[in-house]
JSON list of C-alpha atoms in Angstrom, two decimals:
[
{"chain": "A", "resi": 1, "resn": "MET", "atom": "CA", "xyz": [2.82, -17.13, -4.74]},
{"chain": "A", "resi": 2, "resn": "ARG", "atom": "CA", "xyz": [5.84, -14.87, -4.93]},
{"chain": "A", "resi": 3, "resn": "THR", "atom": "CA", "xyz": [9.26, -16.30, -5.59]},
{"chain": "A", "resi": 4, "resn": "VAL", "atom": "CA", "xyz": [12.80, -15.10, -5.06]},
{"chain": "A", "resi": 5, "resn": "LEU", "atom": "CA", "xyz": [14.58, -13.01, -7.65]},
{"chain": "A", "resi": 6, "resn": "PRO", "atom": "CA", "xyz": [15.29, -14.93, -10.86]},
{"chain": "A", "resi": 7, "resn": "ARG", "atom": "CA", "xyz": [18.93, -16.02, -10.88]},
{"chain": "A", "resi": 8, "resn": "PRO", "atom": "CA", "xyz": [19.92, -14.03, -14.00]},
{"chain": "A", "resi": 9, "resn": "CYS", "atom": "CA", "xyz": [18.37, -10.93, -12.45]},
{"chain": "A", "resi": 10, "resn": "ALA", "atom": "CA", "xyz": [20.13, -11.47, -9.11]},
{"chain": "A", "resi": 11, "resn": "ALA", "atom": "CA", "xyz": [23.43, -12.12, -10.88]},
{"chain": "A", "resi": 12, "resn": "GLY", "atom": "CA", "xyz": [23.02, -8.92, -12.89]},
{"chain": "A", "resi": 13, "resn": "PHE", "atom": "CA", "xyz": [22.34, -6.96, -9.73]},
{"chain": "A", "resi": 14, "resn": "ARG", "atom": "CA", "xyz": [25.45, -8.33, -8.09]},
{"chain": "A", "resi": 15, "resn": "SER", "atom": "CA", "xyz": [27.67, -7.39, -11.03]},
{"chain": "A", "resi": 16, "resn": "GLY", "atom": "CA", "xyz": [25.95, -4.12, -11.98]},
{"chain": "A", "resi": 17, "resn": "THR", "atom": "CA", "xyz": [25.47, -0.71, -10.45]},
{"chain": "A", "resi": 18, "resn": "LEU", "atom": "CA", "xyz": [23.69, -2.08, -7.40]},
{"chain": "A", "resi": 19, "resn": "ALA", "atom": "CA", "xyz": [26.86, -3.86, -6.37]},
{"chain": "A", "resi": 20, "resn": "ARG", "atom": "CA", "xyz": [28.44, -0.40, -6.13]},
{"chain": "A", "resi": 21, "resn": "GLY", "atom": "CA", "xyz": [26.18, 0.40, -3.18]},
{"chain": "A", "resi": 22, "resn": "SER", "atom": "CA", "xyz": [23.42, 2.39, -4.85]},
{"chain": "A", "resi": 23, "resn": "PRO", "atom": "CA", "xyz": [20.16, 1.96, -2.95]},
{"chain": "A", "resi": 24, "resn": "PHE", "atom": "CA", "xyz": [17.28, 0.83, -5.09]},
{"chain": "A", "resi": 25, "resn": "GLY", "atom": "CA", "xyz": [13.54, 0.23, -4.99]},
{"chain": "A", "resi": 26, "resn": "ALA", "atom": "CA", "xyz": [11.88, -3.14, -5.35]},
{"chain": "A", "resi": 27, "resn": "SER", "atom": "CA", "xyz": [8.42, -3.55, -6.83]},
{"chain": "A", "resi": 28, "resn": "ASN", "atom": "CA", "xyz": [5.89, -6.33, -6.40]},
{"chain": "A", "resi": 29, "resn": "VAL", "atom": "CA", "xyz": [8.05, -8.33, -4.01]},
{"chain": "A", "resi": 30, "resn": "GLY", "atom": "CA", "xyz": [7.39, -10.62, -1.08]},
{"chain": "A", "resi": 31, "resn": "ALA", "atom": "CA", "xyz": [9.40, -11.14, 2.10]},
{"chain": "A", "resi": 32, "resn": "ALA", "atom": "CA", "xyz": [11.78, -13.68, 0.51]},
{"chain": "A", "resi": 33, "resn": "GLN", "atom": "CA", "xyz": [12.49, -11.41, -2.46]},
{"chain": "A", "resi": 34, "resn": "LEU", "atom": "CA", "xyz": [13.06, -8.45, -0.16]},
{"chain": "A", "resi": 35, "resn": "ALA", "atom": "CA", "xyz": [15.51, -10.47, 1.92]},
{"chain": "A", "resi": 36, "resn": "GLU", "atom": "CA", "xyz": [17.39, -11.56, -1.19]},
{"chain": "A", "resi": 37, "resn": "ALA", "atom": "CA", "xyz": [17.44, -8.03, -2.58]},
{"chain": "A", "resi": 38, "resn": "ARG", "atom": "CA", "xyz": [18.79, -6.72, 0.73]},
{"chain": "A", "resi": 39, "resn": "SER", "atom": "CA", "xyz": [21.58, -9.31, 0.60]},
{"chain": "A", "resi": 40, "resn": "ILE", "atom": "CA", "xyz": [22.68, -7.74, -2.68]},
{"chain": "A", "resi": 41, "resn": "ALA", "atom": "CA", "xyz": [22.26, -4.02, -2.06]},
{"chain": "A", "resi": 42, "resn": "SER", "atom": "CA", "xyz": [20.52, -1.43, 0.07]},
{"chain": "A", "resi": 43, "resn": "VAL", "atom": "CA", "xyz": [16.76, -1.29, -0.52]},
{"chain": "A", "resi": 44, "resn": "ALA", "atom": "CA", "xyz": [15.33, 2.21, -0.14]},
{"chain": "A", "resi": 45, "resn": "ALA", "atom": "CA", "xyz": [11.70, 1.47, -1.02]},
{"chain": "A", "resi": 46, "resn": "VAL", "atom": "CA", "xyz": [9.21, -1.28, -1.76]},
{"chain": "A", "resi": 47, "resn": "GLN", "atom": "CA", "xyz": [6.34, -0.61, -4.13]},
{"chain": "A", "resi": 48, "resn": "ASN", "atom": "CA", "xyz": [3.48, -3.10, -3.92]},
{"chain": "A", "resi": 49, "resn": "HIS", "atom": "CA", "xyz": [-0.30, -3.22, -4.38]},
{"chain": "A", "resi": 50, "resn": "PHE", "atom": "CA", "xyz": [-1.89, -1.89, -1.19]},
{"chain": "A", "resi": 51, "resn": "HIS", "atom": "CA", "xyz": [-5.01, 0.15, -0.49]},
{"chain": "A", "resi": 52, "resn": "VAL", "atom": "CA", "xyz": [-8.15, 0.29, 1.62]},
{"chain": "A", "resi": 53, "resn": "HIS", "atom": "CA", "xyz": [-9.51, -2.89, -0.02]},
{"chain": "A", "resi": 54, "resn": "HIS", "atom": "CA", "xyz": [-6.22, -4.73, -0.50]},
{"chain": "A", "resi": 55, "resn": "ASP", "atom": "CA", "xyz": [-4.00, -5.07, 2.55]},
{"chain": "A", "resi": 56, "resn": "GLY", "atom": "CA", "xyz": [-2.45, -8.44, 1.83]},
{"chain": "A", "resi": 57, "resn": "ASP", "atom": "CA", "xyz": [1.01, -6.93, 2.34]},
{"chain": "A", "resi": 58, "resn": "ALA", "atom": "CA", "xyz": [0.37, -5.83, 5.93]},
{"chain": "A", "resi": 59, "resn": "ALA", "atom": "CA", "xyz": [3.14, -8.11, 7.23]},
{"chain": "A", "resi": 60, "resn": "LEU", "atom": "CA", "xyz": [5.60, -6.87, 4.59]},
{"chain": "A", "resi": 61, "resn": "LEU", "atom": "CA", "xyz": [4.68, -3.29, 5.47]},
{"chain": "A", "resi": 62, "resn": "ARG", "atom": "CA", "xyz": [5.55, -4.04, 9.12]},
{"chain": "A", "resi": 63, "resn": "GLN", "atom": "CA", "xyz": [8.86, -5.53, 7.98]},
{"chain": "A", "resi": 64, "resn": "CYS", "atom": "CA", "xyz": [9.60, -2.38, 5.98]},
{"chain": "A", "resi": 65, "resn": "GLU", "atom": "CA", "xyz": [8.85, -0.32, 9.10]},
{"chain": "A", "resi": 66, "resn": "GLU", "atom": "CA", "xyz": [11.30, -2.38, 11.14]},
{"chain": "A", "resi": 67, "resn": "LEU", "atom": "CA", "xyz": [13.99, -2.07, 8.46]},
{"chain": "A", "resi": 68, "resn": "GLY", "atom": "CA", "xyz": [13.48, 1.64, 7.81]},
{"chain": "A", "resi": 69, "resn": "ILE", "atom": "CA", "xyz": [12.37, 1.03, 4.22]},
{"chain": "A", "resi": 70, "resn": "ALA", "atom": "CA", "xyz": [9.78, 3.26, 2.57]},
{"chain": "A", "resi": 71, "resn": "TYR", "atom": "CA", "xyz": [6.62, 1.51, 1.37]},
{"chain": "A", "resi": 72, "resn": "VAL", "atom": "CA", "xyz": [4.98, 3.00, -1.73]},
{"chain": "A", "resi": 73, "resn": "PRO", "atom": "CA", "xyz": [1.56, 1.52, -2.45]},
{"chain": "A", "resi": 74, "resn": "PHE", "atom": "CA", "xyz": [0.59, 1.36, -6.10]},
{"chain": "A", "resi": 75, "resn": "PHE", "atom": "CA", "xyz": [-3.08, 1.88, -6.89]},
{"chain": "A", "resi": 76, "resn": "PRO", "atom": "CA", "xyz": [-3.47, 3.82, -3.58]},
{"chain": "A", "resi": 77, "resn": "LEU", "atom": "CA", "xyz": [-6.92, 4.94, -4.68]},
{"chain": "A", "resi": 78, "resn": "GLY", "atom": "CA", "xyz": [-8.09, 1.57, -5.90]},
{"chain": "A", "resi": 79, "resn": "GLY", "atom": "CA", "xyz": [-7.33, 1.63, -9.57]},
{"chain": "A", "resi": 80, "resn": "GLY", "atom": "CA", "xyz": [-6.81, -1.53, -11.44]},
{"chain": "A", "resi": 81, "resn": "ARG", "atom": "CA", "xyz": [-9.73, -3.83, -10.81]},
{"chain": "A", "resi": 82, "resn": "ALA", "atom": "CA", "xyz": [-10.78, -2.62, -7.36]},
{"chain": "A", "resi": 83, "resn": "PRO", "atom": "CA", "xyz": [-12.29, 0.85, -7.05]},
{"chain": "A", "resi": 84, "resn": "ILE", "atom": "CA", "xyz": [-12.31, 2.22, -3.53]},
{"chain": "A", "resi": 85, "resn": "ASP", "atom": "CA", "xyz": [-15.95, 3.21, -3.42]},
{"chain": "A", "resi": 86, "resn": "ALA", "atom": "CA", "xyz": [-17.63, 0.91, -0.94]},
{"chain": "A", "resi": 87, "resn": "GLU", "atom": "CA", "xyz": [-20.22, 1.46, 1.75]},
{"chain": "A", "resi": 88, "resn": "ARG", "atom": "CA", "xyz": [-17.72, 1.15, 4.59]},
{"chain": "A", "resi": 89, "resn": "VAL", "atom": "CA", "xyz": [-15.45, 3.81, 3.06]},
{"chain": "A", "resi": 90, "resn": "GLU", "atom": "CA", "xyz": [-18.42, 6.07, 2.30]},
{"chain": "A", "resi": 91, "resn": "ARG", "atom": "CA", "xyz": [-19.66, 5.80, 5.92]},
{"chain": "A", "resi": 92, "resn": "VAL", "atom": "CA", "xyz": [-16.31, 6.85, 7.36]},
{"chain": "A", "resi": 93, "resn": "ALA", "atom": "CA", "xyz": [-15.95, 9.62, 4.77]},
{"chain": "A", "resi": 94, "resn": "ALA", "atom": "CA", "xyz": [-19.38, 10.99, 5.72]},
{"chain": "A", "resi": 95, "resn": "ARG", "atom": "CA", "xyz": [-18.42, 11.06, 9.42]},
{"chain": "A", "resi": 96, "resn": "HIS", "atom": "CA", "xyz": [-15.40, 13.21, 8.56]},
{"chain": "A", "resi": 97, "resn": "GLY", "atom": "CA", "xyz": [-17.05, 15.38, 5.91]},
{"chain": "A", "resi": 98, "resn": "ALA", "atom": "CA", "xyz": [-14.48, 14.01, 3.47]},
{"chain": "A", "resi": 99, "resn": "THR", "atom": "CA", "xyz": [-14.47, 12.38, 0.07]},
{"chain": "A", "resi": 100, "resn": "VAL", "atom": "CA", "xyz": [-14.00, 8.65, -0.44]},
{"chain": "A", "resi": 101, "resn": "ALA", "atom": "CA", "xyz": [-10.56, 9.31, -1.98]},
{"chain": "A", "resi": 102, "resn": "GLN", "atom": "CA", "xyz": [-9.49, 11.45, 0.99]},
{"chain": "A", "resi": 103, "resn": "THR", "atom": "CA", "xyz": [-10.65, 8.76, 3.40]},
{"chain": "A", "resi": 104, "resn": "ALA", "atom": "CA", "xyz": [-8.76, 6.03, 1.54]},
{"chain": "A", "resi": 105, "resn": "LEU", "atom": "CA", "xyz": [-5.61, 8.17, 1.58]},
{"chain": "A", "resi": 106, "resn": "ALA", "atom": "CA", "xyz": [-6.08, 8.95, 5.28]},
{"chain": "A", "resi": 107, "resn": "TRP", "atom": "CA", "xyz": [-6.32, 5.19, 5.96]},
{"chain": "A", "resi": 108, "resn": "LEU", "atom": "CA", "xyz": [-3.04, 4.62, 4.12]},
{"chain": "A", "resi": 109, "resn": "LEU", "atom": "CA", "xyz": [-1.29, 7.41, 5.98]},
{"chain": "A", "resi": 110, "resn": "ALA", "atom": "CA", "xyz": [-2.59, 6.06, 9.31]},
{"chain": "A", "resi": 111, "resn": "ALA", "atom": "CA", "xyz": [-1.43, 2.54, 8.45]},
{"chain": "A", "resi": 112, "resn": "SER", "atom": "CA", "xyz": [2.27, 3.34, 8.80]},
{"chain": "A", "resi": 113, "resn": "PRO", "atom": "CA", "xyz": [4.68, 6.26, 9.00]},
{"chain": "A", "resi": 114, "resn": "ARG", "atom": "CA", "xyz": [6.67, 4.45, 6.28]},
{"chain": "A", "resi": 115, "resn": "ILE", "atom": "CA", "xyz": [3.90, 4.76, 3.67]},
{"chain": "A", "resi": 116, "resn": "LEU", "atom": "CA", "xyz": [4.53, 7.21, 0.86]},
{"chain": "A", "resi": 117, "resn": "ALA", "atom": "CA", "xyz": [1.18, 7.58, -0.84]},
{"chain": "A", "resi": 118, "resn": "ILE", "atom": "CA", "xyz": [1.50, 8.94, -4.37]},
{"chain": "A", "resi": 119, "resn": "PRO", "atom": "CA", "xyz": [-1.95, 9.27, -5.89]},
{"chain": "A", "resi": 120, "resn": "GLY", "atom": "CA", "xyz": [-1.31, 10.46, -9.42]},
{"chain": "A", "resi": 121, "resn": "THR", "atom": "CA", "xyz": [-3.35, 13.35, -10.72]},
{"chain": "A", "resi": 122, "resn": "GLY", "atom": "CA", "xyz": [-3.16, 15.95, -13.41]},
{"chain": "A", "resi": 123, "resn": "VAL", "atom": "CA", "xyz": [-5.97, 18.07, -11.97]},
{"chain": "A", "resi": 124, "resn": "ALA", "atom": "CA", "xyz": [-5.18, 20.84, -9.47]},
{"chain": "A", "resi": 125, "resn": "ASP", "atom": "CA", "xyz": [-8.47, 20.33, -7.57]},
{"chain": "A", "resi": 126, "resn": "HIS", "atom": "CA", "xyz": [-7.67, 16.64, -7.07]},
{"chain": "A", "resi": 127, "resn": "LEU", "atom": "CA", "xyz": [-4.18, 17.53, -5.87]},
{"chain": "A", "resi": 128, "resn": "GLU", "atom": "CA", "xyz": [-5.64, 19.88, -3.25]},
{"chain": "A", "resi": 129, "resn": "GLU", "atom": "CA", "xyz": [-8.16, 17.21, -2.23]},
{"chain": "A", "resi": 130, "resn": "ASN", "atom": "CA", "xyz": [-5.41, 14.61, -1.90]},
{"chain": "A", "resi": 131, "resn": "VAL", "atom": "CA", "xyz": [-3.20, 16.89, 0.20]},
{"chain": "A", "resi": 132, "resn": "ALA", "atom": "CA", "xyz": [-6.15, 17.68, 2.49]},
{"chain": "A", "resi": 133, "resn": "ALA", "atom": "CA", "xyz": [-6.40, 13.96, 3.30]},
{"chain": "A", "resi": 134, "resn": "SER", "atom": "CA", "xyz": [-3.33, 14.35, 5.54]},
{"chain": "A", "resi": 135, "resn": "GLY", "atom": "CA", "xyz": [-5.45, 16.45, 7.90]},
{"chain": "A", "resi": 136, "resn": "ILE", "atom": "CA", "xyz": [-8.03, 13.72, 8.51]},
{"chain": "A", "resi": 137, "resn": "ARG", "atom": "CA", "xyz": [-7.55, 12.06, 11.88]},
{"chain": "A", "resi": 138, "resn": "LEU", "atom": "CA", "xyz": [-9.14, 8.63, 11.79]},
{"chain": "A", "resi": 139, "resn": "THR", "atom": "CA", "xyz": [-10.40, 7.17, 15.05]},
{"chain": "A", "resi": 140, "resn": "GLU", "atom": "CA", "xyz": [-9.69, 3.60, 16.07]},
{"chain": "A", "resi": 141, "resn": "ARG", "atom": "CA", "xyz": [-13.29, 2.79, 15.09]},
{"chain": "A", "resi": 142, "resn": "ASP", "atom": "CA", "xyz": [-12.66, 4.30, 11.64]},
{"chain": "A", "resi": 143, "resn": "ARG", "atom": "CA", "xyz": [-9.45, 2.31, 11.14]},
{"chain": "A", "resi": 144, "resn": "VAL", "atom": "CA", "xyz": [-11.10, -0.94, 12.17]},
{"chain": "A", "resi": 145, "resn": "GLU", "atom": "CA", "xyz": [-14.06, -0.27, 9.87]},
{"chain": "A", "resi": 146, "resn": "LEU", "atom": "CA", "xyz": [-11.79, 0.60, 6.94]},
{"chain": "A", "resi": 147, "resn": "THR", "atom": "CA", "xyz": [-9.26, -2.19, 7.33]},
{"chain": "A", "resi": 148, "resn": "PRO", "atom": "CA", "xyz": [-10.11, -5.08, 5.02]},
{"chain": "A", "resi": 149, "resn": "SER", "atom": "CA", "xyz": [-11.31, -8.25, 6.66]},
{"chain": "A", "resi": 150, "resn": "ARG", "atom": "CA", "xyz": [-10.37, -11.64, 5.32]},
{"chain": "A", "resi": 151, "resn": "ARG", "atom": "CA", "xyz": [-13.96, -12.67, 6.05]},
{"chain": "A", "resi": 152, "resn": "ARG", "atom": "CA", "xyz": [-15.42, -9.77, 4.09]},
{"chain": "A", "resi": 153, "resn": "PRO", "atom": "CA", "xyz": [-15.86, -10.41, 0.36]},
{"chain": "A", "resi": 154, "resn": "PRO", "atom": "CA", "xyz": [-13.84, -8.16, -1.94]},
{"chain": "A", "resi": 155, "resn": "PRO", "atom": "CA", "xyz": [-15.69, -5.09, -3.29]},
{"chain": "A", "resi": 156, "resn": "ASN", "atom": "CA", "xyz": [-17.91, -6.07, -6.21]},
{"chain": "A", "resi": 157, "resn": "GLY", "atom": "CA", "xyz": [-16.08, -9.41, -6.31]},
{"chain": "A", "resi": 158, "resn": "ARG", "atom": "CA", "xyz": [-13.45, -7.83, -8.57]},
{"chain": "A", "resi": 159, "resn": "CYS", "atom": "CA", "xyz": [-10.33, -8.16, -6.49]},
{"chain": "A", "resi": 160, "resn": "ALA", "atom": "CA", "xyz": [-9.00, -11.53, -5.43]},
{"chain": "A", "resi": 161, "resn": "PRO", "atom": "CA", "xyz": [-8.59, -11.92, -1.68]},
{"chain": "A", "resi": 162, "resn": "PRO", "atom": "CA", "xyz": [-5.02, -11.70, -0.42]},
{"chain": "A", "resi": 163, "resn": "PRO", "atom": "CA", "xyz": [-3.08, -15.00, -0.33]}
]
């Protein structure tokens, strides 16, 4: 369970540069932490774990939309303990003649206009592939198939279900 900002941290924010009005980004926060951070200073972005297998922050993403805050998913292509290769992603990718990575990025981009997907790469071919994902237009059927289901077990049992 997420908690509010630790008091020493919040006190430091209030007395530091954030108190001067500089917008900042918050990482790995929940709704209560975001509310507390916003009471201290302007929040420009939230960076949390979110991808085609891990959408536990869907409500926070909606809140960011309402507040005009950018949402930057970390591990947008799986990473960590949950790779994005799964039958459901492969099926949708095949229908679009796309790669699994492109399909996962297309799902993120379709999830919200506030999402800033930043899949890191040092390979030019991967960069081109990632950029091409913005041209994939997922159907409603695709989005439903790709969106994680709380009833569906996590891929390979490696990623804990959202709280």
